[in-house]
Amino acid sequence: MDDEILADVASSRGGSNSVTAILVDREKLMVANVGDSRAVVCGGGEVKQVTTDHEPNKEIEVIECRGGFVSKMPGQPQDLKNYMDKKLQIKLNANRMVVGTLRGFDQFMNLVVDNTVEVNGNEKTNHGIGIVM
């Protein structure tokens, strides 16, 4: 049964997104995200996005920023993309955690789910769908 499930996942083209936060000693905030779910800190009249969205249309930029390269090849580009996605997945998703110290005037943080920002923008997400901490 496990082998069947793993085989289905390996050939799947699906994706996921998530955002999580941990507050350590009421001062240090650790935030991580995958996809376009994001964390937004609000306080002192400011709204500040503290995570970076992962966007499929920026794949080349992300690969090149990490020292890789992308070249166009004739043939079956989708097969190459699928192969590279599996090989590079861990490297491309590494180092996505943000660590910072809360400011005295920070009032709350909103963990915003997918698509809410596209409709509302950061400033209005505190009234949208999300988890307020």
mmCIF file of C-alpha atoms in Angstrom:
data_model
loop_
_atom_site.group_PDB
_atom_site.id
_atom_site.type_symbol
_atom_site.label_atom_id
_atom_site.label_comp_id
_atom_site.label_asym_id
_atom_site.label_seq_id
_atom_site.Cartn_x
_atom_site.Cartn_y
_atom_site.Cartn_z
ATOM 1 C CA MET A 1 0.000 0.000 0.000
ATOM 2 C CA ASP A 2 2.758 2.488 0.927
ATOM 3 C CA ASP A 3 4.615 1.763 -2.317
ATOM 4 C CA GLU A 4 1.469 2.538 -4.336
ATOM 5 C CA ILE A 5 0.946 5.840 -2.543
ATOM 6 C CA LEU A 6 4.597 6.829 -2.957
ATOM 7 C CA ALA A 7 4.492 5.926 -6.671
ATOM 8 C CA ASP A 8 1.419 8.130 -7.137
ATOM 9 C CA VAL A 9 3.101 11.029 -5.333
ATOM 10 C CA ALA A 10 6.307 10.669 -7.358
ATOM 11 C CA SER A 11 4.420 11.049 -10.635
ATOM 12 C CA SER A 12 2.107 13.782 -9.333
ATOM 13 C CA ARG A 13 2.313 17.330 -10.638
ATOM 14 C CA GLY A 14 0.466 18.739 -7.633
ATOM 15 C CA GLY A 15 1.826 21.305 -5.272
ATOM 16 C CA SER A 16 1.254 22.711 -1.847
ATOM 17 C CA ASN A 17 1.790 25.786 0.238
ATOM 18 C CA SER A 18 2.114 26.482 3.922
ATOM 19 C CA VAL A 19 3.256 29.091 6.400
ATOM 20 C CA THR A 20 4.232 28.475 10.004
ATOM 21 C CA ALA A 21 5.573 30.557 12.875
ATOM 22 C CA ILE A 22 7.146 29.865 16.254
ATOM 23 C CA LEU A 23 7.587 32.468 18.992
ATOM 24 C CA VAL A 24 10.551 31.669 21.271
ATOM 25 C CA ASP A 25 10.802 33.286 24.736
ATOM 26 C CA ARG A 26 8.149 35.857 23.749
ATOM 27 C CA GLU A 27 10.789 37.672 21.709
ATOM 28 C CA LYS A 28 12.346 35.703 18.852
ATOM 29 C CA LEU A 29 9.992 34.986 15.967
ATOM 30 C CA MET A 30 10.840 32.184 13.516
ATOM 31 C CA VAL A 31 8.768 32.015 10.329
ATOM 32 C CA ALA A 32 8.950 29.648 7.343
ATOM 33 C CA ASN A 33 6.827 29.346 4.215
ATOM 34 C CA VAL A 34 6.412 27.280 1.076
ATOM 35 C CA GLY A 35 4.440 28.523 -1.923
ATOM 36 C CA ASP A 36 2.562 31.785 -1.770
ATOM 37 C CA SER A 37 1.227 31.596 1.768
ATOM 38 C CA ARG A 38 2.873 34.372 3.744
ATOM 39 C CA ALA A 39 3.385 35.909 7.167
ATOM 40 C CA VAL A 40 2.572 39.585 7.706
ATOM 41 C CA VAL A 41 3.525 41.455 10.910
ATOM 42 C CA CYS A 42 1.351 44.432 11.828
ATOM 43 C CA GLY A 43 2.101 47.120 14.390
ATOM 44 C CA GLY A 44 2.818 50.800 14.848
ATOM 45 C CA GLY A 45 0.675 51.639 11.831
ATOM 46 C CA GLU A 46 2.856 49.453 9.562
ATOM 47 C CA VAL A 47 2.153 46.274 7.635
ATOM 48 C CA LYS A 48 5.311 44.298 6.838
ATOM 49 C CA GLN A 49 5.520 41.053 4.876
ATOM 50 C CA VAL A 50 8.234 38.928 6.505
ATOM 51 C CA THR A 51 8.291 35.984 4.084
ATOM 52 C CA THR A 52 9.026 35.724 0.372
ATOM 53 C CA ASP A 53 6.515 34.062 -1.943
ATOM 54 C CA HIS A 54 7.682 31.143 -4.081
ATOM 55 C CA GLU A 55 6.363 31.744 -7.586
ATOM 56 C CA PRO A 56 6.711 29.224 -10.446
ATOM 57 C CA ASN A 57 7.335 31.996 -12.980
ATOM 58 C CA LYS A 58 10.492 32.970 -11.057
ATOM 59 C CA GLU A 59 12.123 29.512 -11.246
ATOM 60 C CA ILE A 60 14.993 30.642 -13.471
ATOM 61 C CA GLU A 61 15.791 33.612 -11.230
ATOM 62 C CA VAL A 62 15.816 31.406 -8.113
ATOM 63 C CA ILE A 63 18.065 28.795 -9.745
ATOM 64 C CA GLU A 64 20.529 31.432 -10.969
ATOM 65 C CA CYS A 65 20.617 33.215 -7.580
ATOM 66 C CA ARG A 66 21.728 29.923 -6.029
ATOM 67 C CA GLY A 67 24.559 29.489 -8.523
ATOM 68 C CA GLY A 68 22.751 27.247 -11.014
ATOM 69 C CA PHE A 69 21.958 27.835 -14.660
ATOM 70 C CA VAL A 70 19.136 27.110 -17.078
ATOM 71 C CA SER A 71 19.763 26.347 -20.748
ATOM 72 C CA LYS A 72 17.262 25.706 -23.502
ATOM 73 C CA MET A 73 17.496 22.244 -25.029
ATOM 74 C CA PRO A 74 15.675 20.700 -27.969
ATOM 75 C CA GLY A 75 13.543 17.654 -27.322
ATOM 76 C CA GLN A 76 11.113 17.097 -24.503
ATOM 77 C CA PRO A 77 11.512 20.106 -22.194
ATOM 78 C CA GLN A 78 8.718 18.970 -19.861
ATOM 79 C CA ASP A 79 10.557 15.689 -19.200
ATOM 80 C CA LEU A 80 13.713 17.645 -18.387
ATOM 81 C CA LYS A 81 11.760 19.979 -16.102
ATOM 82 C CA ASN A 82 10.205 17.048 -14.240
ATOM 83 C CA TYR A 83 13.646 15.454 -13.847
ATOM 84 C CA MET A 84 15.227 18.692 -12.604
ATOM 85 C CA ASP A 85 12.336 19.429 -10.227
ATOM 86 C CA LYS A 86 12.926 16.096 -8.511
ATOM 87 C CA LYS A 87 16.707 16.569 -8.389
ATOM 88 C CA LEU A 88 16.732 20.227 -7.250
ATOM 89 C CA GLN A 89 13.659 20.308 -5.036
ATOM 90 C CA ILE A 90 15.493 20.207 -1.737
ATOM 91 C CA LYS A 91 18.092 22.771 -2.768
ATOM 92 C CA LEU A 92 15.518 25.226 -4.100
ATOM 93 C CA ASN A 93 13.363 25.064 -0.987
ATOM 94 C CA ALA A 94 16.243 25.296 1.474
ATOM 95 C CA ASN A 95 16.958 28.355 3.631
ATOM 96 C CA ARG A 96 13.395 29.649 3.597
ATOM 97 C CA MET A 97 13.133 30.389 7.311
ATOM 98 C CA VAL A 98 13.120 33.981 8.540
ATOM 99 C CA VAL A 99 14.254 34.777 12.085
ATOM 100 C CA GLY A 100 13.721 38.169 13.688
ATOM 101 C CA THR A 101 13.141 39.970 16.964
ATOM 102 C CA LEU A 102 9.709 41.399 17.631
ATOM 103 C CA ARG A 103 9.582 45.163 18.018
ATOM 104 C CA GLY A 104 7.883 46.598 21.100
ATOM 105 C CA PHE A 105 5.038 48.018 19.039
ATOM 106 C CA ASP A 106 4.270 44.876 16.991
ATOM 107 C CA GLN A 107 0.644 44.063 17.698
ATOM 108 C CA PHE A 108 -0.010 40.860 15.791
ATOM 109 C CA MET A 109 1.085 38.636 12.939
ATOM 110 C CA ASN A 110 -1.233 37.281 10.283
ATOM 111 C CA LEU A 111 -0.465 33.923 8.648
ATOM 112 C CA VAL A 112 -2.166 34.384 5.290
ATOM 113 C CA VAL A 113 -3.482 31.498 3.229
ATOM 114 C CA ASP A 114 -3.161 31.109 -0.531
ATOM 115 C CA ASN A 115 -5.069 33.506 -2.845
ATOM 116 C CA THR A 116 -6.127 35.936 -0.087
ATOM 117 C CA VAL A 117 -3.278 38.316 -0.883
ATOM 118 C CA GLU A 118 -4.042 38.233 -4.604
ATOM 119 C CA VAL A 119 -7.504 39.584 -3.832
ATOM 120 C CA ASN A 120 -6.805 41.894 -0.900
ATOM 121 C CA GLY A 121 -3.097 42.787 -0.819
ATOM 122 C CA ASN A 122 -1.001 42.829 2.381
ATOM 123 C CA GLU A 123 -2.678 45.878 3.943
ATOM 124 C CA LYS A 124 -6.142 44.333 3.885
ATOM 125 C CA THR A 125 -5.264 40.745 4.835
ATOM 126 C CA ASN A 126 -5.810 41.443 8.515
ATOM 127 C CA HIS A 127 -9.517 41.519 7.597
ATOM 128 C CA GLY A 128 -9.266 38.552 5.232
ATOM 129 C CA ILE A 129 -8.710 34.861 5.672
ATOM 130 C CA GLY A 130 -5.788 33.894 7.856
ATOM 131 C CA ILE A 131 -4.689 33.027 11.352
ATOM 132 C CA VAL A 132 -3.937 35.967 13.607
ATOM 133 C CA MET A 133 -1.338 35.378 16.315
#
